[in-house]
Amino acid sequence: MAHTALTIATDRIRLPHLLSDTRYRDKTLQAIAAVLILTVLGWLISNTLTNMAALGKPISFGFLFDKAGYDINQSLIPYSPESSHLRAALTGLVNTLVVAAMGCATATVLGLFIGIARLSPNRPLAGLARVYVEVFRNVPVLLWLLLIFALITEALPPPSAFRGADHTATMWLSDSIAVTNRGVFVPSLSFTTPGGAWMLVAAIIGAGACSFALARVADRRQRATGRRPGTWLPALGIWIALVGLAVVWSGPALTVPELKGFNFRGGVHLRNSLIALWLALSLYTAAFVAEIVRSGIAAVAEGQKEAAASLGLSPGQTMRLVVLPQAQRVIIPPLISQYLSLTKNSSLAIAVGYMDLTGTLMGITLNQTGRELEAVLLGMGFYLSVSAGVSVALNWYNARVQWKER
Amino acid sequence: MNPVTKPVMASAVGLLVAVMGAIPALADTLETVRERGRLVCGVNTGLAGFSYTDSKGEWAGFDVDICRAVAAATLGDGDAVEFVPLTGKTRFTALSSGEIDILSRNTTWTYSRDTELAADFTGTTYYDGQGFLIRKAVGIESAKDLDGATVCIQTGTTTELNLSEFFLSNGMSYEPVPIESPAEAQQQYLAQSCDVYTADTSALAAARSSFADPTAHMILPEVISKEPLGPLVRHGDDRWADIVGWTVRALVAAEELGLTSENVDEQAAASKVPEVGRLLGTDGDLGAMNGLSAGWARDAIAAVGNYGEMFSRNLGTDSPIGLERGLNALWTNGGLQYAPPFR
């Protein structure tokens, strides 16, 4: 029997067998499907190329290296109108990442608190959290964005209201913070010693690492002897010594924003477009995060809380040490989707004039150069890589915190 | 082949053939417009004097009248137009994708738009220049004093590029507030989110006319650029470009020849001036040379009037916008509006 099967397989494959023989049929059909898909794809691409060439606009990415000629108000990397379109796109990309990171952080913290509040035995608090979730979840994020932007623009005073003897607005915190309808101006830190900022950052990281090590030592001692040595005094000493030295050496100075000419100058300018976008994305996504947190907490068996309570843990400790760590494995996968949604929703930035990737590459550059297809393809590529990057990083984290069952 | 895979295969092959066969050809715009029975015209989303919807909900304005004139010339009916409101950013894509037949939306004629963008400018309907609108209360007399100002600017425009060049070459800095539409710009400017609003002077005058207190605002004296505005069409359809261009020229020639929407019919019958006869189709048939009827120019003039009528109705000193003819006077009056001969 085995002999005959072998002969069919090796010697007598004929064309009809490819479809009639169940051993080959699947592969044959897959091969045909693959050829068809590739043909259609190839046709689409070549047709696009031909048509673009016929329109007198052959596909080319050379425009990326031409002078951009337009200004971008928020650029965390060096940019001027003399820079290239590519640099403008990167500036936009950095702006996208900034608002996405700020939004994700705020939405997580806010969502966590609201999610916990929804399950609170305190009725008014739970009700309030519920109203929040329903209101924010059921209105499109674009409307929240426009509403917040309109409120900032119309309700806050313009810089000119701070001017003169009969000024109608005053700065906050002994004239150091100006809240205007063009954004918030806050004091900035500068250092007299070159590299002072890095010195300070290094000192803070170093002190943090020392505190962590102290806590580990204390943990080990506690496990061995049942007694935990006090760590806060030596930790405080290390912090004061390291950070204090760095501060003295680097010579920090505060630059306070001042009204000069048309605008406030000096300090850090958080533009109203950034604030509106950040708030809208955070508040909207927080509603979804809250629901995810609620479902995660609800998934933890009630017995866990009862057991924690019987050990004498306070409700706060129960939540922090027992419930949330277990809820995490339910929470994280849907949370990843929320982070990705928030990042993609940041492309609504153009509605309030925040210069993100959609505003620079897929907005002004596209329009000034007329390279629609190229700009949109590049933009999609950027978003795809950012989303894939976020996804990979968080999936790795998720794999780490999941239950290890052996 | 088993009965399940057969139809799947057949439809896959059918799809492939259908898609392969559907290679679009570049169509003849005049034929497309005639078949459709109306002209599709891209206009501004709302700019007083140029393109706006009036109290009856109908599109009106200088750029809108150009669309009506072309519709009258090609279809014999100035109302056979479908208007597509477009922002500064969406306009060129709408044109190149074939969504609209003409873009008549205060668009500046530049080298790169004419060449790289694969559009064809058909003439200049309005000679403009970029200026700055500011509150009188700020107390600034010159654009050279704008260092550090926050400037509202429509993105994707030539004004945006001029602005950065102006500040760069004068060694000044500014903070751009990018916006999408004139309405948004006005709202931001009035809320003092920006100190200055920069755009073509005609657009600034139009914006100012709609403010509650127009006298509190002034246009600074500096005009920092040349902005020849006019309708444009896709590259590659020469006859269509000729039709749009010569329709505009017919309106200019009509003013020069004293033809108005009121007297055009009477003049067609009575005038002894040879060029009037040629233009209005009573002497020879210029229309046929361009695939149009003999009365194409007559229809256009009857629909919107001559260039001067169009200007004074929409933009002139008698309209709320209150613009002088200036560069846009006829060449015979010291302006730049000049139509090549109709012969």
XYZ file of C-alpha atoms in Angstrom:
749
model
C 0.000 0.000 0.000
C 2.718 2.405 0.954
C 4.427 1.543 -2.270
C 1.579 2.711 -4.496
C 1.182 5.990 -2.657
C 4.851 6.668 -3.113
C 4.708 6.040 -6.850
C 1.867 8.524 -7.265
C 3.758 11.105 -5.296
C 7.035 10.790 -7.122
C 6.533 9.324 -10.569
C 3.096 10.033 -11.811
C 2.212 13.625 -11.003
C 0.287 14.872 -13.956
C -1.431 18.183 -14.382
C -4.963 16.976 -13.476
C -3.626 15.579 -10.202
C -2.868 19.065 -9.003
C -6.584 19.740 -8.647
C -8.085 16.277 -8.255
C -5.638 14.890 -5.719
C -6.525 16.131 -2.240
C -2.847 16.185 -1.286
C -2.026 18.843 -3.852
C -5.301 20.689 -4.277
C -4.844 23.122 -1.374
C -1.354 24.095 -2.438
C -2.399 24.487 -6.062
C -5.303 26.749 -5.144
C -3.108 28.798 -2.837
C -0.524 29.209 -5.579
C -3.200 30.329 -8.033
C -4.654 32.761 -5.495
C -1.209 34.173 -4.793
C -0.540 34.701 -8.477
C -3.906 36.402 -8.908
C -3.426 38.707 -5.932
C 0.087 39.649 -7.034
C -1.157 40.285 -10.570
C -3.941 42.580 -9.377
C -1.543 44.373 -7.043
C 1.062 44.728 -9.762
C -1.574 46.004 -12.148
C -2.798 48.563 -9.606
C 0.724 49.827 -9.039
C 1.667 49.972 -12.699
C -1.666 51.556 -13.587
C -1.151 54.226 -10.935
C 2.372 54.894 -12.177
C 1.187 55.135 -15.788
C -1.707 57.416 -14.947
C 0.430 59.684 -12.790
C 2.970 59.910 -15.618
C 0.149 60.670 -18.070
C -1.013 63.486 -15.767
C 2.510 64.859 -15.981
C 3.231 63.943 -12.359
C 5.454 60.847 -12.349
C 5.988 59.407 -8.869
C 9.139 60.795 -7.286
C 10.298 61.399 -3.755
C 12.873 64.014 -4.775
C 10.677 66.794 -3.375
C 11.617 65.653 0.139
C 15.041 67.222 -0.271
C 13.808 70.557 -1.617
C 13.583 73.629 0.611
C 10.306 73.576 2.550
C 9.907 77.376 2.721
C 7.207 77.352 5.391
C 7.422 77.792 9.131
C 6.438 75.369 11.880
C 5.683 76.991 15.220
C 6.533 74.020 17.435
C 9.768 72.263 16.541
C 11.682 70.228 19.078
C 14.359 69.430 16.505
C 16.150 72.276 14.712
C 13.942 73.506 11.886
C 13.706 76.678 9.821
C 11.933 77.540 6.565
C 15.297 76.876 4.915
C 15.146 73.203 5.954
C 13.988 70.422 3.644
C 10.521 68.937 3.369
C 11.942 65.767 4.918
C 12.991 67.701 8.000
C 9.553 69.319 8.133
C 8.037 65.832 8.063
C 10.332 64.709 10.893
C 9.444 67.822 12.904
C 5.798 66.909 12.457
C 6.500 63.320 13.422
C 8.207 64.433 16.657
C 5.191 66.650 17.405
C 2.899 63.666 16.823
C 4.959 61.538 19.204
C 5.016 64.295 21.851
C 1.252 64.715 21.950
C 0.691 60.942 21.749
C 3.024 60.286 24.687
C 1.482 63.085 26.765
C -2.015 61.866 25.893
C -1.315 58.200 26.679
C 0.211 59.056 30.076
C -2.647 61.323 31.139
C -5.357 59.036 29.788
C -3.893 56.084 31.708
C -3.732 57.884 35.049
C -7.143 59.498 34.611
C -8.704 56.294 33.299
C -7.309 54.287 36.209
C -8.846 56.628 38.772
C -12.200 56.831 37.005
C -12.300 53.069 36.466
C -11.676 52.470 40.159
C -14.182 55.194 41.086
C -16.873 53.490 39.001
C -16.626 50.448 41.263
C -16.502 52.513 44.431
C -19.138 51.763 47.119
C -19.494 55.551 47.368
C -22.645 56.049 45.271
C -22.199 59.713 44.185
C -18.574 59.076 43.213
C -19.477 55.979 41.194
C -22.337 57.878 39.556
C -20.071 60.753 38.626
C -17.543 58.383 37.081
C -20.329 56.714 35.151
C -21.579 60.038 33.786
C -18.020 60.927 32.777
C -17.565 57.688 30.867
C -20.897 57.944 29.065
C -20.467 61.606 28.140
C -16.936 61.319 26.815
C -17.337 57.958 25.152
C -20.421 58.910 23.174
C -19.342 62.193 21.619
C -16.765 62.127 18.786
C -13.287 63.187 19.836
C -13.199 65.848 17.094
C -16.070 67.684 18.782
C -14.311 67.589 22.147
C -11.210 68.923 20.447
C -13.048 71.816 18.813
C -14.961 72.593 21.997
C -11.849 72.719 24.168
C -9.982 74.788 21.576
C -12.885 77.232 21.269
C -13.104 77.544 25.054
C -9.383 78.274 25.353
C -9.416 80.761 22.484
C -12.550 82.637 23.443
C -12.523 82.522 27.240
C -8.868 83.192 28.084
C -7.394 86.687 27.807
C -5.119 87.660 24.896
C -1.551 88.772 25.737
C -2.547 92.404 25.194
C -4.889 92.145 28.216
C -1.785 91.822 30.427
C -0.323 95.099 29.149
C -0.402 98.576 30.569
C -1.597 100.122 33.813
C -5.239 99.240 33.168
C -4.547 95.580 32.414
C -7.484 93.221 32.805
C -5.487 90.028 33.326
C -2.609 89.162 35.622
C -0.025 86.406 35.658
C -0.188 83.570 38.170
C 2.243 82.564 40.950
C 3.905 85.919 41.536
C 4.098 86.880 37.857
C 5.723 83.668 36.598
C 2.958 81.880 34.672
C 0.859 83.551 31.982
C -2.333 81.827 30.885
C -3.456 83.342 27.572
C -5.611 82.380 24.630
C -2.397 81.686 22.688
C -1.287 79.132 25.223
C 0.373 78.916 28.595
C 3.766 80.498 29.180
C 5.711 78.924 32.059
C 9.224 79.647 33.368
C 11.989 77.560 31.866
C 15.150 76.238 33.499
C 18.503 77.149 32.053
C 21.978 76.340 33.304
C 25.056 78.486 33.543
C 27.449 75.523 33.175
C 27.426 73.835 29.756
C 25.909 70.363 30.027
C 24.326 71.351 33.328
C 20.958 69.889 32.336
C 22.507 66.476 31.696
C 24.421 66.653 34.958
C 21.172 67.236 36.836
C 19.381 64.436 34.982
C 22.276 62.068 35.702
C 22.218 63.008 39.398
C 18.476 62.337 39.619
C 18.814 58.977 37.865
C 21.772 58.076 40.079
C 19.922 58.979 43.271
C 16.886 57.029 42.077
C 19.041 53.962 41.402
C 20.585 54.223 44.895
C 17.144 54.410 46.541
C 16.051 51.381 44.537
C 19.137 49.432 45.605
C 18.531 50.400 49.245
C 14.961 49.123 49.014
C 16.204 45.822 47.528
C 18.681 45.398 50.380
C 15.917 46.137 52.870
C 13.642 43.581 51.136
C 16.307 40.907 51.414
C 16.968 41.733 55.076
C 13.211 41.594 55.765
C 12.921 38.193 54.141
C 15.869 36.847 56.060
C 15.197 38.309 59.474
C 11.568 39.441 59.409
C 12.636 42.967 60.236
C 12.787 45.771 57.735
C 15.504 48.355 58.304
C 14.457 51.969 57.781
C 15.573 53.212 54.365
C 14.206 56.714 54.093
C 16.964 58.461 56.041
C 19.950 57.147 54.018
C 17.915 57.608 50.818
C 17.183 61.211 51.673
C 20.878 61.733 52.392
C 21.877 60.351 48.991
C 19.285 62.497 47.212
C 20.383 65.677 48.968
C 24.064 64.947 48.370
C 23.842 63.961 44.685
C 21.159 66.361 43.470
C 22.408 69.181 45.685
C 25.935 68.855 44.274
C 24.603 68.799 40.716
C 22.463 71.882 41.338
C 25.375 73.818 42.823
C 27.680 72.771 39.980
C 25.306 73.361 37.085
C 23.977 76.702 38.324
C 20.314 76.559 37.331
C 18.450 79.778 36.580
C 14.747 80.324 35.999
C 13.733 82.293 32.919
C 10.377 83.859 33.611
C 8.156 84.757 30.642
C 7.826 88.491 30.133
C 5.470 90.510 27.979
C 7.663 92.031 25.268
C 6.200 93.576 22.141
C 3.340 91.455 20.869
C 3.827 88.344 22.979
C 5.282 86.851 26.092
C 8.952 86.016 25.530
C 11.203 83.694 27.462
C 10.156 80.557 29.296
C 8.337 77.640 27.707
C 5.338 78.257 25.478
C 2.721 75.500 25.605
C 0.584 76.428 22.608
C -3.181 76.356 22.902
C -3.327 73.913 19.988
C -1.120 71.454 21.896
C -3.096 71.933 25.117
C -6.445 71.476 23.360
C -5.286 68.379 21.501
C -3.668 66.861 24.578
C -6.722 67.495 26.774
C -9.200 66.255 24.186
C -7.271 63.058 23.468
C -6.666 62.384 27.181
C -10.218 63.047 28.347
C -11.744 61.037 25.513
C -9.423 58.057 25.767
C -9.632 58.083 29.587
C -13.309 57.115 29.290
C -12.353 53.975 27.366
C -9.434 53.229 29.672
C -11.805 53.543 32.651
C -14.062 50.871 31.179
C -11.077 48.630 30.529
C -9.856 49.106 34.105
C -13.339 48.401 35.449
C -13.597 45.167 33.482
C -10.114 44.182 34.631
C -10.957 44.748 38.286
C -14.287 42.967 37.900
C -12.402 39.983 36.494
C -10.483 39.528 39.764
C -12.265 37.009 41.993
C -14.092 38.560 44.959
C -12.358 36.048 47.241
C -9.050 37.773 46.583
C -10.353 40.984 48.135
C -11.882 39.114 51.050
C -8.642 37.287 51.629
C -6.713 40.561 51.533
C -9.180 42.140 53.947
C -8.851 39.194 56.315
C -5.104 39.750 56.349
C -5.818 43.256 57.605
C -4.923 45.144 54.419
C -6.659 48.474 53.959
C -8.914 48.939 50.887
C -6.182 51.062 49.292
C -3.543 48.411 49.912
C -5.904 45.700 48.678
C -6.384 47.578 45.416
C -2.703 48.390 44.933
C -1.118 45.119 46.081
C -3.722 42.463 45.341
C -6.365 43.508 42.848
C -4.537 45.700 40.309
C -1.595 43.324 39.758
C -4.086 40.573 38.909
C -6.303 42.856 36.864
C -3.275 43.933 34.811
C -3.296 40.833 32.644
C -6.874 41.585 31.586
C -6.272 45.304 31.228
C -3.115 45.490 29.158
C -4.142 43.966 25.810
C -7.163 46.271 25.257
C -5.114 49.167 26.663
C -2.623 48.685 23.820
C -5.450 49.244 21.344
C -6.400 52.443 23.148
C -2.835 53.760 22.931
C -2.808 53.034 19.216
C -6.189 54.730 18.728
C -4.989 57.780 20.605
C -1.844 57.981 18.492
C -3.864 57.771 15.301
C -6.525 60.191 16.596
C -3.757 62.747 17.105
C -3.960 63.262 13.342
C -7.042 65.399 14.076
C -4.454 67.995 15.132
C -4.954 69.966 11.950
C -8.416 70.989 13.159
C -6.762 73.231 15.754
C -3.591 74.029 13.833
C -1.226 71.779 15.769
C 1.607 70.966 13.401
C 1.815 67.196 13.612
C 2.782 64.808 10.834
C -0.591 65.257 9.149
C -0.173 69.016 9.306
C 3.352 69.156 7.890
C 3.972 66.262 5.514
C 0.402 65.430 4.566
C -0.812 69.016 4.828
C 1.479 71.830 3.842
C 4.178 69.835 2.056
C 1.567 67.922 0.066
C -0.080 71.149 -0.890
C 3.006 73.191 -1.691
C 4.537 70.439 -3.827
C 1.377 68.811 -5.216
C 2.779 65.356 -4.390
C -0.430 63.864 -2.980
C 0.275 60.206 -3.566
C 3.854 60.296 -2.317
C 3.030 62.362 0.775
C 0.077 60.190 1.733
C 2.058 56.973 1.186
C 4.888 58.317 3.347
C 2.434 59.473 6.000
C 0.808 56.047 6.098
C 4.246 54.475 6.346
C 5.139 56.698 9.315
C 1.914 55.960 11.171
C 2.272 52.262 10.424
C 5.786 52.162 11.859
C 4.844 54.182 14.930
C 1.815 51.979 15.616
C 3.771 48.799 15.002
C 6.531 50.066 17.313
C 4.117 50.911 20.133
C 2.390 47.585 19.630
C 5.600 45.539 19.761
C 6.863 47.344 22.876
C 3.588 46.917 24.745
C 3.120 43.311 23.682
C 6.565 42.586 25.051
C 5.538 44.240 28.321
C 2.270 42.314 28.282
C 4.109 39.020 27.838
C 6.241 39.902 30.870
C 3.372 40.637 33.232
C 1.132 37.753 32.166
C 0.636 34.773 34.477
C 3.548 32.417 34.163
C 1.925 29.021 34.410
C 4.271 26.160 34.779
C -12.420 21.060 -10.634
C -14.902 20.595 -7.824
C -18.183 22.512 -7.779
C -17.101 24.841 -4.982
C -13.855 26.124 -6.414
C -15.174 26.574 -9.930
C -17.308 29.693 -9.383
C -14.631 31.157 -7.102
C -12.016 30.774 -9.805
C -14.328 32.079 -12.475
C -15.193 35.183 -10.508
C -11.549 35.826 -9.634
C -10.613 35.695 -13.288
C -13.638 37.849 -14.134
C -12.601 40.441 -11.549
C -9.095 40.503 -12.925
C -10.342 41.060 -16.469
C -12.768 43.730 -15.310
C -10.085 45.605 -13.379
C -7.530 45.301 -16.175
C -10.031 46.710 -18.647
C -10.868 49.713 -16.526
C -7.810 51.817 -17.313
C -9.187 55.352 -17.270
C -8.439 57.611 -20.188
C -7.954 61.367 -19.933
C -11.347 62.650 -20.965
C -12.227 65.680 -23.063
C -13.571 68.125 -20.475
C -15.916 69.952 -22.859
C -17.536 66.650 -23.873
C -17.809 65.616 -20.210
C -19.442 68.924 -19.277
C -21.901 68.716 -22.205
C -22.867 65.134 -21.370
C -23.340 65.991 -17.722
C -25.353 69.083 -18.627
C -23.589 71.231 -16.033
C -20.200 72.596 -15.125
C -18.540 71.520 -11.860
C -16.626 74.453 -10.458
C -14.312 74.531 -7.418
C -14.686 77.729 -5.373
C -13.658 79.116 -1.988
C -15.552 77.842 1.058
C -16.570 81.412 1.819
C -14.855 84.714 1.082
C -16.977 87.840 0.881
C -16.966 89.354 -2.617
C -15.261 86.372 -4.241
C -17.229 83.289 -3.341
C -19.984 83.079 -0.750
C -23.586 82.009 -0.427
C -25.957 84.975 -0.397
C -29.101 85.456 1.693
C -31.065 83.262 -0.732
C -28.536 80.455 -0.312
C -27.135 80.915 -3.821
C -23.463 81.098 -4.632
C -22.346 84.605 -5.528
C -19.136 86.556 -5.974
C -16.372 87.390 -8.415
C -14.884 83.880 -8.680
C -18.382 82.406 -8.824
C -19.268 84.675 -11.761
C -16.305 83.303 -13.717
C -17.846 79.820 -13.324
C -21.227 81.122 -14.478
C -19.642 82.806 -17.503
C -17.923 79.565 -18.553
C -21.151 77.625 -18.023
C -22.992 80.136 -20.201
C -20.320 79.925 -22.902
C -20.287 76.122 -22.988
C -23.872 75.191 -22.121
C -25.782 78.394 -22.877
C -26.967 78.589 -19.266
C -25.160 80.560 -16.561
C -26.989 78.647 -13.843
C -25.879 75.199 -15.030
C -23.087 75.117 -12.454
C -22.481 72.842 -9.522
C -20.256 74.574 -6.959
C -17.772 72.605 -4.889
C -16.411 74.571 -1.909
C -12.708 73.817 -1.451
C -10.090 74.817 1.119
C -6.612 76.001 0.211
C -5.390 72.497 0.834
C -7.959 70.441 -1.021
C -8.245 72.559 -4.155
C -5.432 71.131 -6.310
C -6.229 67.529 -5.498
C -9.853 68.135 -6.440
C -8.725 69.544 -9.768
C -6.140 66.922 -10.671
C -8.424 64.043 -9.673
C -11.127 65.309 -12.044
C -13.598 66.084 -9.277
C -14.007 69.599 -10.706
C -13.746 71.015 -14.249
C -12.380 74.433 -13.259
C -10.800 75.796 -10.121
C -11.981 79.384 -9.713
C -10.818 80.120 -6.211
C -8.522 83.141 -5.769
C -5.508 81.010 -6.642
C -2.138 82.597 -7.372
C -0.465 81.858 -10.698
C 3.027 80.567 -9.916
C 5.690 78.748 -11.891
C 5.639 75.544 -9.864
C 1.855 75.284 -9.849
C 1.807 75.748 -13.616
C 4.508 73.140 -14.206
C 5.032 70.667 -11.381
C 1.447 70.706 -10.155
C 0.326 69.995 -13.732
C -2.296 72.724 -13.749
C -2.864 75.323 -16.474
C -3.576 78.901 -15.513
C -5.837 80.463 -18.091
C -5.368 84.145 -17.299
C -5.444 86.669 -14.489
C -8.872 87.800 -13.348
C -7.577 89.784 -10.384
C -4.133 91.309 -9.799
C -3.551 91.099 -6.062
C -0.748 91.343 -3.512
C -0.241 90.056 0.013
C -0.845 92.413 2.908
C -1.384 92.469 6.679
C -4.563 93.242 8.605
C -4.065 94.549 12.143
C -6.010 96.299 14.901
C -5.524 100.044 14.857
C -5.259 99.897 18.676
C -1.939 98.033 18.388
C -0.456 101.263 17.091
C 1.750 99.862 14.321
C 2.171 101.777 11.088
C 4.376 99.464 9.056
C 4.838 95.746 8.440
C 8.527 96.306 9.286
C 7.448 96.688 12.945
C 5.887 93.220 13.150
C 8.878 91.546 14.833
C 7.640 88.905 17.280
C 4.035 89.058 16.149
C 1.717 86.072 16.044
C 0.406 85.728 12.503
C -2.709 83.889 11.314
C -1.945 82.263 7.985
C -3.867 79.897 5.739
C -1.758 76.795 5.189
C -0.824 75.534 1.753
C -0.912 78.969 0.157
C 1.662 81.136 -1.581
C 1.071 83.680 1.199
C 2.539 81.192 3.640
C 5.798 81.043 1.670
C 5.917 84.834 1.130
C 5.383 85.385 4.840
C 8.387 83.329 5.885
C 10.524 85.008 3.204
C 9.405 88.488 4.265
C 10.285 87.952 7.912
C 13.527 86.162 7.056
C 14.743 88.879 4.695
C 13.884 91.600 7.228
C 15.599 89.763 10.073
C 12.400 89.476 12.081
C 10.757 86.536 13.810
C 7.116 85.550 13.998
C 4.865 82.863 15.387
C 2.644 81.291 12.724
C -0.860 80.151 13.635
C -1.811 77.762 10.846
C -5.477 77.754 9.872
C -7.644 76.166 7.215
C -10.303 78.625 6.081
C -10.867 82.416 5.937
C -13.738 82.025 8.422
C -11.443 80.340 10.919
C -8.791 83.010 10.356
C -11.272 85.789 11.074
C -12.520 84.080 14.224
C -8.956 83.580 15.517
C -7.993 87.138 14.611
C -11.035 88.618 16.317
C -10.376 86.535 19.444
C -6.822 87.971 19.349
C -5.274 84.533 19.065
C -3.124 86.259 16.510
C -1.980 89.854 16.246
C -2.046 90.020 12.460
C -3.920 88.244 9.706
C -2.046 87.968 6.446
C -3.630 87.128 3.093
C -4.163 88.755 -0.288
C -5.230 92.372 0.261
C -8.547 91.722 -1.466
C -9.283 88.895 0.978
C -8.311 91.130 3.907
C -10.637 93.863 2.672
C -13.381 91.269 2.299
C -12.764 89.981 5.822
C -12.717 93.476 7.293
C -16.020 94.333 5.609
C -17.681 91.511 7.559
C -16.379 92.645 10.985
C -18.741 94.330 13.439
C -16.527 97.429 13.512
C -14.447 97.589 10.312
C -12.971 100.980 11.215
C -11.049 99.506 14.165
C -8.828 97.543 11.768
C -6.362 98.621 9.112
C -4.418 97.050 6.270
C -0.727 97.908 6.619
C 0.728 99.815 3.640
C 3.276 97.156 2.625
C 2.233 94.805 -0.155
C 4.852 92.074 0.052
C 4.141 90.029 -3.052
C 2.560 89.780 -6.490
C -0.529 87.583 -6.446
C -2.058 87.241 -9.893
C -5.296 85.333 -9.249
C -7.226 83.444 -11.867
C -9.017 80.254 -12.842
C -7.078 77.109 -13.666
C -7.707 73.780 -15.362
C -5.923 70.445 -15.634
C -2.835 70.121 -17.818
C -3.316 68.368 -21.122
C -6.742 69.501 -22.285
C -5.731 72.450 -24.453
C -9.167 73.116 -25.909
C -10.705 73.344 -22.450
C -7.931 75.692 -21.284
C -8.624 77.865 -24.361
C -12.352 77.924 -23.622
C -11.895 79.066 -20.022
C -9.163 81.574 -20.918
C -11.021 83.127 -23.835
C -14.273 83.339 -21.888
C -12.486 85.531 -19.340
C -10.897 87.548 -22.174
C -14.316 87.987 -23.789
C -15.546 89.625 -20.574
C -12.583 92.019 -20.559
C -13.025 92.772 -24.277
C -16.717 93.394 -23.653
C -15.915 96.144 -21.175
C -13.491 97.685 -23.637
C -16.073 97.510 -26.424
C -18.854 98.910 -24.239
C -20.929 95.706 -24.209
C -22.931 95.081 -21.036
C -25.384 92.448 -19.853
C -28.103 95.022 -20.624
C -27.162 95.972 -24.177
C -25.438 92.851 -25.522
C -28.463 91.564 -27.445
C -29.208 94.950 -28.919
C -25.538 95.473 -29.867
C -25.358 92.033 -31.483
C -28.094 93.084 -33.856
C -27.135 96.709 -34.406
C -23.410 97.248 -33.886
C -21.317 98.101 -36.920
C -18.013 97.620 -35.073
C -16.287 94.604 -36.704
C -14.783 93.211 -33.470
C -18.179 93.355 -31.745
C -19.616 91.328 -34.595
C -16.837 88.742 -34.393
C -17.065 88.497 -30.592
C -20.846 88.134 -30.563
C -20.933 85.662 -33.472
C -22.801 87.780 -35.990
C -19.691 88.111 -38.176
C -17.986 84.776 -38.867
C -17.940 81.962 -36.301
C -15.134 82.178 -33.762
C -17.056 79.823 -31.465
C -16.812 76.889 -33.857
C -13.004 77.134 -33.841
C -13.152 76.160 -30.159
C -16.025 73.673 -30.319
C -18.571 76.206 -29.053
C -21.726 77.787 -30.420
C -21.531 81.050 -32.379
C -23.164 82.964 -29.518
C -20.845 81.686 -26.774
C -19.427 85.089 -25.788
C -22.846 86.719 -26.014
C -24.242 84.117 -23.614
C -21.362 84.682 -21.184
C -21.757 88.473 -21.224
C -25.549 88.211 -20.874
C -25.103 85.907 -17.870
C -22.637 87.893 -15.755
C -22.016 91.196 -17.550
C -18.637 92.502 -18.685
C -15.503 92.500 -16.505
C -16.232 95.983 -15.156
C -19.811 95.075 -14.196
C -18.565 91.936 -12.479
C -15.947 93.902 -10.561
C -18.212 96.693 -9.367
C -21.058 94.332 -8.423
C -18.839 92.094 -6.282
C -15.756 94.017 -5.197
C -15.935 97.663 -6.269
C -16.261 100.820 -4.242
C -20.053 100.548 -4.392
C -20.000 97.039 -2.900
C -19.417 96.318 0.819
C -15.853 95.237 -0.012
C -14.980 98.670 -1.394
C -11.922 97.870 -3.508
C -10.528 100.359 -6.058
C -9.960 99.096 -9.603
C -6.235 99.880 -9.274
C -4.175 97.387 -11.277
C -7.410 95.770 -12.376
C -8.544 98.733 -14.467
C -8.559 98.240 -18.243
C -5.259 98.900 -19.977
C -6.919 101.906 -21.617
C -7.374 103.374 -18.119
C -3.843 102.657 -16.934
C -4.524 99.200 -15.509
C -3.352 95.726 -16.493
C -6.566 94.154 -17.783
C -5.977 93.580 -21.475
C -7.630 91.158 -23.873
C -5.783 89.985 -27.015
C -7.676 90.653 -30.254
C -10.693 88.573 -31.222
C -9.982 87.716 -34.817
